[in-house]
Each structure stands twice: as C-alpha cells, then as structure tokens.
XYZ file of C-alpha atoms in Angstrom:
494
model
C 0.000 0.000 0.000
C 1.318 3.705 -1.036
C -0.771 5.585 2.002
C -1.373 4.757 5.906
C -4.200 5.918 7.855
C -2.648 7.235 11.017
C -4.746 9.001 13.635
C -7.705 9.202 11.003
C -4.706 11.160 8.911
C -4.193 9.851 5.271
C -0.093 9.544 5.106
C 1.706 8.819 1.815
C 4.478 6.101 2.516
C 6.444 6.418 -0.110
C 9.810 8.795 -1.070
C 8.869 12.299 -2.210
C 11.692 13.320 -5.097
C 11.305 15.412 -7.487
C 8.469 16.690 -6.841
C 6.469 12.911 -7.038
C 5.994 10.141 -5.251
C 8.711 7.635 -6.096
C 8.082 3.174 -4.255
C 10.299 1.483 -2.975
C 10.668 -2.478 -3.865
C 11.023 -3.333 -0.101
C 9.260 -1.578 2.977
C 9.876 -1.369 6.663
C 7.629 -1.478 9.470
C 7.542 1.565 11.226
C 6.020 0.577 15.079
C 4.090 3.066 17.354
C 5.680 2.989 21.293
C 2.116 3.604 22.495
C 1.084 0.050 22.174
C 3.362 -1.932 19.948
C 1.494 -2.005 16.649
C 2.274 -1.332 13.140
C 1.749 2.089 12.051
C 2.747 1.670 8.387
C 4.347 -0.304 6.080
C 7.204 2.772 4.734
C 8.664 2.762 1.507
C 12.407 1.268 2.175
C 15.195 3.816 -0.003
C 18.525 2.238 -1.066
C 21.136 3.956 -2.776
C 19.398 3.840 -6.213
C 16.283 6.386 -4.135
C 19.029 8.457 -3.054
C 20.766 8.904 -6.481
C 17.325 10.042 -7.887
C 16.905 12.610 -5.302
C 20.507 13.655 -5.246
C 19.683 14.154 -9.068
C 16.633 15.905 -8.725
C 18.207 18.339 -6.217
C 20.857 19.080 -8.359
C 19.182 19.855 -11.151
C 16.745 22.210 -9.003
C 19.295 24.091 -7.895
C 20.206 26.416 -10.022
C 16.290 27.823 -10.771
C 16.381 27.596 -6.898
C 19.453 29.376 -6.268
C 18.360 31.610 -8.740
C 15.571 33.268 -7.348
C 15.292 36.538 -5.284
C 15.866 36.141 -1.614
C 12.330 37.837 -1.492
C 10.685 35.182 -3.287
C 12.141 32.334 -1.298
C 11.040 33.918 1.717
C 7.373 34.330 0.434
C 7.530 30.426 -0.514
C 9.178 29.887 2.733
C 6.181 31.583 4.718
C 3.813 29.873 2.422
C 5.376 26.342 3.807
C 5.027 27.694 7.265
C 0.916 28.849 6.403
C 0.218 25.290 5.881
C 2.094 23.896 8.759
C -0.093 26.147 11.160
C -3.221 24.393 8.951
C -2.275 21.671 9.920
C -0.553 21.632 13.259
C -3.331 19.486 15.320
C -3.134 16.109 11.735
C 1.150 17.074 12.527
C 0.348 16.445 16.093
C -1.698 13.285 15.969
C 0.409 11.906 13.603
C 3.845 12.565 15.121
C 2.400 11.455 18.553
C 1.324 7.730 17.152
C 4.442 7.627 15.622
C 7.359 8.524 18.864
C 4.830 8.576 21.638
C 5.911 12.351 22.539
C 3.029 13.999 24.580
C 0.224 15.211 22.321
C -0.541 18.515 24.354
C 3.274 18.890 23.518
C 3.197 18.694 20.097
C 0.110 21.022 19.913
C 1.279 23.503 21.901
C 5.533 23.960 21.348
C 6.718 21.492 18.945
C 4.166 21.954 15.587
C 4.148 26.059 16.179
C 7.786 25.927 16.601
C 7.885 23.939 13.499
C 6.176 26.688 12.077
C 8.325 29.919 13.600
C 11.207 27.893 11.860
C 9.963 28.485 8.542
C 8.817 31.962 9.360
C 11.771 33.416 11.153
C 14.296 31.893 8.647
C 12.492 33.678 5.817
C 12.484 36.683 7.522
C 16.448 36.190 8.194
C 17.363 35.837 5.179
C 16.005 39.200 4.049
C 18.001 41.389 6.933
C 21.252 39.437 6.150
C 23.605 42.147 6.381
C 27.274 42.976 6.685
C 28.638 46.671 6.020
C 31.282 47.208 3.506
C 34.704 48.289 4.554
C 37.543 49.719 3.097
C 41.221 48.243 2.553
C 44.018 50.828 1.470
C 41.033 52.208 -1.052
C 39.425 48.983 -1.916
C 35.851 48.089 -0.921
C 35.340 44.906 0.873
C 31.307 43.353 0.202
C 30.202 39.986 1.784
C 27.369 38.163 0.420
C 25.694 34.697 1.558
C 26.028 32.688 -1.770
C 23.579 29.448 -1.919
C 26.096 26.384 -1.290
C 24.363 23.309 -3.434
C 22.452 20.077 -2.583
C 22.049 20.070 1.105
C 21.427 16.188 3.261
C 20.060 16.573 6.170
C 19.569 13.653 8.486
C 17.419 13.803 11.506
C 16.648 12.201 14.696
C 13.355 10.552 16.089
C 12.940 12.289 19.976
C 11.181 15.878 17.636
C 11.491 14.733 13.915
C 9.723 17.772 12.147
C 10.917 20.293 14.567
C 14.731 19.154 14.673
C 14.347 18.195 10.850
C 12.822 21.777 9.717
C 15.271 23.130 12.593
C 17.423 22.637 9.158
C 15.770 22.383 6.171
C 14.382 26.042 6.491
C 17.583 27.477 6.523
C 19.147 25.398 3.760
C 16.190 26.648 1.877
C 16.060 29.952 2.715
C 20.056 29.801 1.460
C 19.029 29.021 -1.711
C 19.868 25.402 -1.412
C 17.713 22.583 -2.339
C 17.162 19.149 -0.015
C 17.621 15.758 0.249
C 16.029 14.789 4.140
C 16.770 11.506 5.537
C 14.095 10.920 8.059
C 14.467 8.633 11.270
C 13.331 5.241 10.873
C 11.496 5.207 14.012
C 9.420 8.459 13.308
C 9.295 8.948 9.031
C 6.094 10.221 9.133
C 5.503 13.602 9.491
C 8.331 13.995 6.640
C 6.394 12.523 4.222
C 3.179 15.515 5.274
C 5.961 17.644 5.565
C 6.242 16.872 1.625
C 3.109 17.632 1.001
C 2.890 20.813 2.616
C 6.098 22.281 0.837
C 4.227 20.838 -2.659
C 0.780 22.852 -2.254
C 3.169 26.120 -1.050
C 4.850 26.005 -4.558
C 7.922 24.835 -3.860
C 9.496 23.838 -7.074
C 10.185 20.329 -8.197
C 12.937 18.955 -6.692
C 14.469 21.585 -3.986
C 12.337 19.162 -1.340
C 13.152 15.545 -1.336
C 12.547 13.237 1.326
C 14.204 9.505 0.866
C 13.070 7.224 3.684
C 14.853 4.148 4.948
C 17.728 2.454 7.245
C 20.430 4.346 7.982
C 23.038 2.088 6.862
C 21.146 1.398 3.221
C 19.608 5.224 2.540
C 21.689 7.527 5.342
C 25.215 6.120 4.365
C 24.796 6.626 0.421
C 23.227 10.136 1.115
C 26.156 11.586 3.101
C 28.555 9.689 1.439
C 27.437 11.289 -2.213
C 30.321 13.371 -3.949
C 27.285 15.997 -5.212
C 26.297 16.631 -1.979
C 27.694 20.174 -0.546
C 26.417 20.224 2.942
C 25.808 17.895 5.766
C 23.672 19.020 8.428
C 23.333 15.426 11.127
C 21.183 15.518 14.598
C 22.280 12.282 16.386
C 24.618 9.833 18.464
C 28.476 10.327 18.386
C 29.277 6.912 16.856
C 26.774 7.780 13.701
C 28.505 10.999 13.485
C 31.964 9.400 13.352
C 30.657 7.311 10.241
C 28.927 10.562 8.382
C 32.062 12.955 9.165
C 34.446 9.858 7.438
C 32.085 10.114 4.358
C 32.038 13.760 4.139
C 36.394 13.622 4.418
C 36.207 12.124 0.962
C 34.511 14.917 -0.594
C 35.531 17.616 1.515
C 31.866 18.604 2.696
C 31.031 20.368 5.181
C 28.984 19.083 8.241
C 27.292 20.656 11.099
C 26.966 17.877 13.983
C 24.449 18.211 16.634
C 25.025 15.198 18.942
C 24.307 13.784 22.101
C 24.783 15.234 25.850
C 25.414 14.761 29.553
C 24.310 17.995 30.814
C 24.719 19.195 34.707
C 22.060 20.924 36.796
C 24.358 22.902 39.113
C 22.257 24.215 41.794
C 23.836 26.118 44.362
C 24.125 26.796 47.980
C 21.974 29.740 47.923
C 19.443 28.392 45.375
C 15.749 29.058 44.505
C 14.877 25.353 45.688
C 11.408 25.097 44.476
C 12.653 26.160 41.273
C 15.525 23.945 41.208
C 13.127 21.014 42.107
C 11.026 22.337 38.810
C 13.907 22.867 36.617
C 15.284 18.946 37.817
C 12.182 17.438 36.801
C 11.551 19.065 33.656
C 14.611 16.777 32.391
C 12.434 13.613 32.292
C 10.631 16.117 29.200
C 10.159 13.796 26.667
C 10.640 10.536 28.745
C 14.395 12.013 29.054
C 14.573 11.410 25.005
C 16.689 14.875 24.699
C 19.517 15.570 24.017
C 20.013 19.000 25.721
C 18.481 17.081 28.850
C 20.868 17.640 32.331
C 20.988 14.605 33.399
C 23.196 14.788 36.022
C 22.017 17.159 38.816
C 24.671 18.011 41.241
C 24.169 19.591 44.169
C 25.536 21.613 46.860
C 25.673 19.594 50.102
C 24.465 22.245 52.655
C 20.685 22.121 50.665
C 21.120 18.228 49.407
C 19.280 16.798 52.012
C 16.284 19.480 51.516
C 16.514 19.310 47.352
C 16.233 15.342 47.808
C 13.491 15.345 49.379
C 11.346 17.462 47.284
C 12.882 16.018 44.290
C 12.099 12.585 44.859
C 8.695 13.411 45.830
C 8.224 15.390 42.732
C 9.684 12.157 40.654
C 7.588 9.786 41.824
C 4.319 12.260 41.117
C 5.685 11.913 37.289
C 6.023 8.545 37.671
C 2.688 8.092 38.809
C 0.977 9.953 35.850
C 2.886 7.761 33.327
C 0.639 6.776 30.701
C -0.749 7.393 26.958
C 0.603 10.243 25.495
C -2.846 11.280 24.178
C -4.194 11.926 27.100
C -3.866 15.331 28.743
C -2.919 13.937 32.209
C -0.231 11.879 31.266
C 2.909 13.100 32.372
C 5.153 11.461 30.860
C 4.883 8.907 27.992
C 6.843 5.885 26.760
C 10.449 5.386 25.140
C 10.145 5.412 21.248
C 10.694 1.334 20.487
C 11.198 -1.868 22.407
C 14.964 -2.015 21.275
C 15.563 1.831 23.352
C 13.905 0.693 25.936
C 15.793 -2.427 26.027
C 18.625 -0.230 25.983
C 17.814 1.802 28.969
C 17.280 -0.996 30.742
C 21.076 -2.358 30.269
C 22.570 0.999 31.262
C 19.755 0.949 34.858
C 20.987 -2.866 35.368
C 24.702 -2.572 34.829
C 24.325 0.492 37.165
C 23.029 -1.147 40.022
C 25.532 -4.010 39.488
C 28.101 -1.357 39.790
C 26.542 -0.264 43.148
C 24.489 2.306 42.443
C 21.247 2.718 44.911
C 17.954 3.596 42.977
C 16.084 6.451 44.822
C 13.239 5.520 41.952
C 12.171 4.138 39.697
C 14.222 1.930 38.255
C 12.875 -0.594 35.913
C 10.216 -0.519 32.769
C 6.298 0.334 33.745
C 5.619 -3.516 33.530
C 1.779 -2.935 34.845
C 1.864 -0.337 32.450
C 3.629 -2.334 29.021
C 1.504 -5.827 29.580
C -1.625 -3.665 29.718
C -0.800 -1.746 26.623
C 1.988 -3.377 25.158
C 4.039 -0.088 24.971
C 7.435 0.944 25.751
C 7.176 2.595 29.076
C 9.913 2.943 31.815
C 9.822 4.566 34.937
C 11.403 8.085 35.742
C 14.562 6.929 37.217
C 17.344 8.861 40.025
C 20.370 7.259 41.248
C 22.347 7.911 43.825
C 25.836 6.707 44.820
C 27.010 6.696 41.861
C 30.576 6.749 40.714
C 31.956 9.933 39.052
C 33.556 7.575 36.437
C 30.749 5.151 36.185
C 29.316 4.383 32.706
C 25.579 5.969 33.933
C 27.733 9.281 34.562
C 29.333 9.564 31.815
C 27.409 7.607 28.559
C 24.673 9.271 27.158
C 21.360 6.874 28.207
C 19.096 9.228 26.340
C 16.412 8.115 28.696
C 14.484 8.876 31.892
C 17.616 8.520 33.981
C 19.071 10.636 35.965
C 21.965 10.584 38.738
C 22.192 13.080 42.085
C 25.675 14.107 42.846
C 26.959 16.431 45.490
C 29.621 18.652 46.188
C 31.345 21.123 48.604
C 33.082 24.551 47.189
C 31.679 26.198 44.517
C 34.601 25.149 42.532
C 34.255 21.534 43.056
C 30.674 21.958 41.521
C 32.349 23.985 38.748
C 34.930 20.898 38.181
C 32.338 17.980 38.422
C 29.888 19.762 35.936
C 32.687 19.877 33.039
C 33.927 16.412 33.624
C 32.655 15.248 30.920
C 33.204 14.539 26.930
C 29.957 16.516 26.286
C 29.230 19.920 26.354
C 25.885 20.423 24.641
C 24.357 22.490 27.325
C 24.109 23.234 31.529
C 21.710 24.671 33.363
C 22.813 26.780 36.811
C 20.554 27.607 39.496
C 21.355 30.190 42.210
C 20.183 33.638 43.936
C 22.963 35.582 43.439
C 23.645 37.652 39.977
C 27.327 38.173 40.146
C 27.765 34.501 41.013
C 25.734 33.532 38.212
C 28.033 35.573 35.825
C 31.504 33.879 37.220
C 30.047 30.729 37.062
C 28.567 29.940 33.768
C 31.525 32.066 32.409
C 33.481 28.814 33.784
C 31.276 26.130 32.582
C 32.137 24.169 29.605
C 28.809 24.311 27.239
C 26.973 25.629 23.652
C 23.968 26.528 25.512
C 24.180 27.683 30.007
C 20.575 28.697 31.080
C 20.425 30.443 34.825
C 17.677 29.713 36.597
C 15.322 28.873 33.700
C 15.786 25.902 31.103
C 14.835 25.577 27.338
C 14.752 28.960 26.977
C 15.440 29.308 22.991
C 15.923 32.506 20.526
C 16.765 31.281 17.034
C 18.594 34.052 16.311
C 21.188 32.360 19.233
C 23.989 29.988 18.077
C 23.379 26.712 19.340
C 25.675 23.775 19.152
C 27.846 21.985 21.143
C 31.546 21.703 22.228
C 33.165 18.474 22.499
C 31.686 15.347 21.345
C 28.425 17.297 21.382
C 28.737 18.370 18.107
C 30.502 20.207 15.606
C 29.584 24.153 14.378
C 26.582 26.816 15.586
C 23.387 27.202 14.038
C 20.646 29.810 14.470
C 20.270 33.033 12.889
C 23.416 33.975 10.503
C 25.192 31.295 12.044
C 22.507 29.233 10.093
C 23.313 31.064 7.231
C 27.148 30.746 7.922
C 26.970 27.103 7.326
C 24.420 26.424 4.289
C 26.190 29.168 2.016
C 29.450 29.820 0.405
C 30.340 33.025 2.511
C 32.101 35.227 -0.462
C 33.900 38.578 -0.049
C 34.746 40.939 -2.918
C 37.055 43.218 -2.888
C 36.508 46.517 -5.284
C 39.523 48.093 -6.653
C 39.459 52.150 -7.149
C 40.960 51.412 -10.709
C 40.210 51.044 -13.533
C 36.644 52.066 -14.002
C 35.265 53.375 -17.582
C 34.172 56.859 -16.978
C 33.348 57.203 -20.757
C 29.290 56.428 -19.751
C-alpha cells in the first residue's frame, strides 16, 4: 500500500523526489511505542532512491538558487501557512508515531515547526554585513547558496529538529535531500506535502526514507552533496564525518549530551526542584536534557526530598501520550527501551542505589503493550561510572553532590559533552563567574529551554561540531564570499 491511515490522517508512505511520489521495492515497518502495533508499512530507499533525489536536487538548484531572496522567503512563509493548517493532523500523527506527549506537540513542537519556517524567511532578508575599506578597496560579503544540502534527523522531535534545518538550507538558496528517522518517518512525508501545495518547485524538497546504513550512508557519502547538516549519536557521526572527508563537505553535527544541573548553595529550591524534573521532558529522550544534577551539600538533604517526591508524582501519571494527564509517555521502540534498561541494570551491578524508579512500567507495558519505563534517580554513583558519563538518552538521571563552589564547577565539566548546563542560584554576580566557567553551547540560569533562534546553538566536544541559528545558520548552508573593489580602472566614458 502507497498511504497509511494514522490518527484518522491519510499519510503517503512512499519517497517524495522530485516533486512525485517515487516506491520502494522493499518496505519497513515503522512501530508506534504507544502500544506496539504497526503504524505503516514505509517505503524502504537504497542507494538507487538516493541517487534520484541527489539528481533531482541538483538539477533544481540552479532555478532555486536563482531566485530573489524575497521570493524564497514568500515560498518559505507559504510552507510555514500550511504547517499552522495543519498543526493538530502534525500532532496526531507525530504522537502515534514517537509517543511524545500530544498537548506537547500542539502547543511547542508543531508552532515551533512553524516559527522555523517563518523566522528563517524573515532572516534571510536582513542578512547584512557593512562594507569596509582596505588601502582604497571596498570589501562586500554576500551569503552565496552552497548546493544540494542532506540533512539527516533524529526521532525524539522529527519535524521540529528536521525543519530546525531544512528552512535554513532553503532559505540559502539550497535545495534538499532529508533523511528521516526510521522510528518516526512520518511527518516527513506531510511535511512533503505541505512544501508541494506552497509552490515549492520540483525537486528543492526531497525526502528519501529508509535504514540508515542502506539510505543515510549513500546520502552523506554522495560526492554531489555540498552540505551535511546530522542531529544524532556520536558513533553515527563518526561514520557521516568519514564520508564527508572524501569529498571535503562540510557538516554541522548536533550530537548527544550529559548535561549538569548545578544548583547552588543559595538556590531558589522550588525552582531547582522544577527545573530537575523538567529533564524527564520527553521521557528524558533529549539531548540537551541535564541529566546529572549536582548539588551543593548544605541544601542536598532538603533538594532530595522534594525532588524525589516530585519524581515519583511523574512517575505516577505515566501513561498514553494522548491523554492530557499523562505526564510522561513511553520510550520510542522496544529495542531503546531495552537499551535503557542495560545501562539501569549494569548500574546497580556497579553499586548504584535507585532512589526511583528503576525498571520498565511492567503494569503499564503488559496492559498496553508499549514501551514505558519509569522516571529513574540514582544515587551513589561513581563519578567515572558508565551511567555518569554515557549518554542513556532516557528517563535517567543521577544526584551528585559537592562542597566549594569550585568543586561543583569541576564535576559539571567532567565530561566529553558539552551540549548544554543549566545553573541555578540567587545571586547575579555569582551567576556571571560561574557559567563564564562552565564548559557548554547553551548555560541557562535559573530557567531551562529557553530558545531565541537568532542564538547559536551547538555543542563543544563530542556534542557536536559548528553553531546554528540566525546567521550562524546562514554561515553554514552558504558559500560566505567577499569581494574586494579596486578604485581602478573604471570606464568613466558612460
């Protein structure tokens, strides 16, 4: 079958390139974590899919790339129009297919998906840098489109991490070959549809879907291919930046994360206790989460406490993500959760105590036959252990503490990562010496998720490689080009 009816939403499974709907010979079963059945049967790409769309992309480019940054924009806003049509089919759908929170995805994630379109259209028109002069010459910069853009995306926010990128690359002037995760293709393939009936031309939107070894690997890997943008794990990454070496192309890496929560001695506690549990968002599925919370010992006692008691509230609303008093839903397949589970056991072989949680929502998986697992917090851990310092990507976090300011400040970097770290205290000026210490794209005082895309955000590390947001965005999808205007040699004969 070419469609799926998901959440009373008609879904095309097949690729989208060049502007038409292109089958696959093989499919793959793409699995909902809300109960364990079979969304859809998806159209399965190989390398001979990607070639097409590389093709198709290529030869789109140069209308594309061709057209005024005003009339990209308009198409750009015309994309984001029908996304805000559509937000609550975007939401249904997207929810069946990762079992993210529904009220979520209506609320942030599809509107965000949106703003993406919107503010990168709006970007591109105020992209700006004065001319200077050298010894009489003028110096002028310009943003020139790059080429055929592959962007590969993860499954915890498909559409909004995917369009996170493809908005930019198309505001650029480039045109798109999107790789969607195998665990959440769905929305891509609306996605498709959307950019179709805002008149975006043939071929400047492709989406191939598939495995990442038979449709990712011959995507990044292609020699016409003049960008890589990759949201994922650090071992993936290693494989897609080895590709791109061949070719010389460049890659923007946004990668995992073992943030800290530093709260501090003279902390808001009822808003550190807020800010700790909103890192289970998303059943802990993200990768800016701060997993580790460490703690000052004079208020450790008094923050555990509350925590916990917070935790186990969570823990108790765990449930369907449809409904609006779940809070919190399951992990997106039975091979994460599986996962999880290894990284929970070997932890508490290793000696860690479980304050709780602990172990999948059994009740909850043999009544639904989901992938739930409770909101997890360790304690005892050690500072080298493999739950301190691997990414789980699940609902698991660890409680550390520590003495001195500065042995906060040293057990917060000790890590590979530095995607992001959130700091919690009362006291301005120690707010500014600290996160001016800590090791991290992204510090948020007192708050968390707090997001302008007109910031750089990336990651230092093995978090990732590059910035993107606002002309950083536009940094990375074009061919930054300065000319330089000699005072000679001008006619002056009219």
């Amino acid at each position: 079958m070419s469609t799926a009816t998901v959440a009373g939403v008609e879904v095309d499974t097949r690729h989208w390139i060049g502007g038409r709907r292109v089958a696959s010979t093989q499919t793959f079963e793409d699995v909902s974590p809300i109960d364990g059945g079979v969304v859809a049967e998806v159209a399965r790409g190989t390398g001979s899919e990607v070639e097409a769309a590389v093709d198709a992309a290529r030869a789109a480019f140069s209308t594309w790339s061709g057209t005024s940054p005003q009339e990209r924009a308009a198409v750009l806003h015309r994309i984001a129009d029908g996304v805000e049509k559509r937000i609550e089919e975007l939401a249904q759908v997207e929810t069946r297919d990762n079992g993210s929170l529904l009220r979520s995805h209506r609320r942030g994630v599809m509107p965000r998906v949106a703003m993406n379109f919107r503010f990168f259209a709006d970007h591109l028109l105020t992209l700006h840098h004065d001319d200077w002069e050298t010894r009489g010459h003028r110096n002028h910069v310009t943003w020139d489109p790059a080429g055929v853009t592959a962007i590969v995306t993860p499954w915890n926010a498909p559409l909004m991490l995917a369009t996170w990128r493809i908005a930019p690359a198309l505001a650029a002037g480039n045109t798109v070959v999107a790789k969607p995760p195998e665990w959440a293709p769905l929305t891509a393939s609306l996605l498709a549809d959307i950019t179709a009936e805002a008149g975006l031309p043939d071929g400047v939107f492709n989406v191939v879907q598939g495995l990442g070894a038979e449709a990712g690997a011959p995507l990044v890997a292609h020699p016409d291919v003049r960008r890589i943008s990759f949201t994922g794990s650090v071992p993936t990454a290693q494989r897609i930046g080895a590709a791109a070496a061949a070719n010389v192309t460049p890659v923007s890496f946004e990668l995992g994360g073992k943030s800290p929560l530093l709260v501090l001695d003279d902390a808001d506690l009822d808003l550190a206790v807020e800010l700790a549990v909103e890192q289970f968002d998303n059943a802990g599925q993200v990768c800016l989460a701060a997993v580790r919370i460490l703690v000052q010992e004079s208020v450790a006692d008094e923050f555990r406490r509350r925590f916990l008691a917070k935790a186990q509230e969570l823990a108790d609303g765990q449930g369907d993500p449809r409904d609006e008093a779940t809070t919190i839903g399951p992990l997106v397949a039975r091979a994460h959760l599986e996962r999880v589970d290894g990284f929970v056991r070997r932890a508490v072989r290793d000696g860690a105590r479980v304050l709780v949680g602990g172990e999948p929502n059994q009740a909850l998986n043999e009544r639904t036959g989901g992938f739930y697992y409770l909101p997890t917090v360790f304690e005892g851990v050690d500072p080298t252990s493999e739950i301190v310092c691997r990414e789980v990507f699940g609902p698991v976090l660890t409680l550390q503490t520590f003495g001195t300011e500065d042995e906060g400040i040293a057990l917060a970097n000790d890590t590979e990562y530095g995607l992001a770290a959130t700091l919690v205290t009362g006291d301005p000026a120690r707010a500014d010496r600290v996160s001016a210490r800590l090791d991290a794209g992204t510090v948020w005082v007192n708050c968390f998720f707090v997001r302008d895309l007109a910031a750089p955000f990336g990651g230092n590390g093995h978090s990732g490689i590059g910035r993107e947001g606002g002309t950083w965005s536009f940094d990375f999808y074009c061919d930054v080009k300065n000319s330089v205007f000699s005072p000679k040699g001008w006619r002056t004969d009219g």
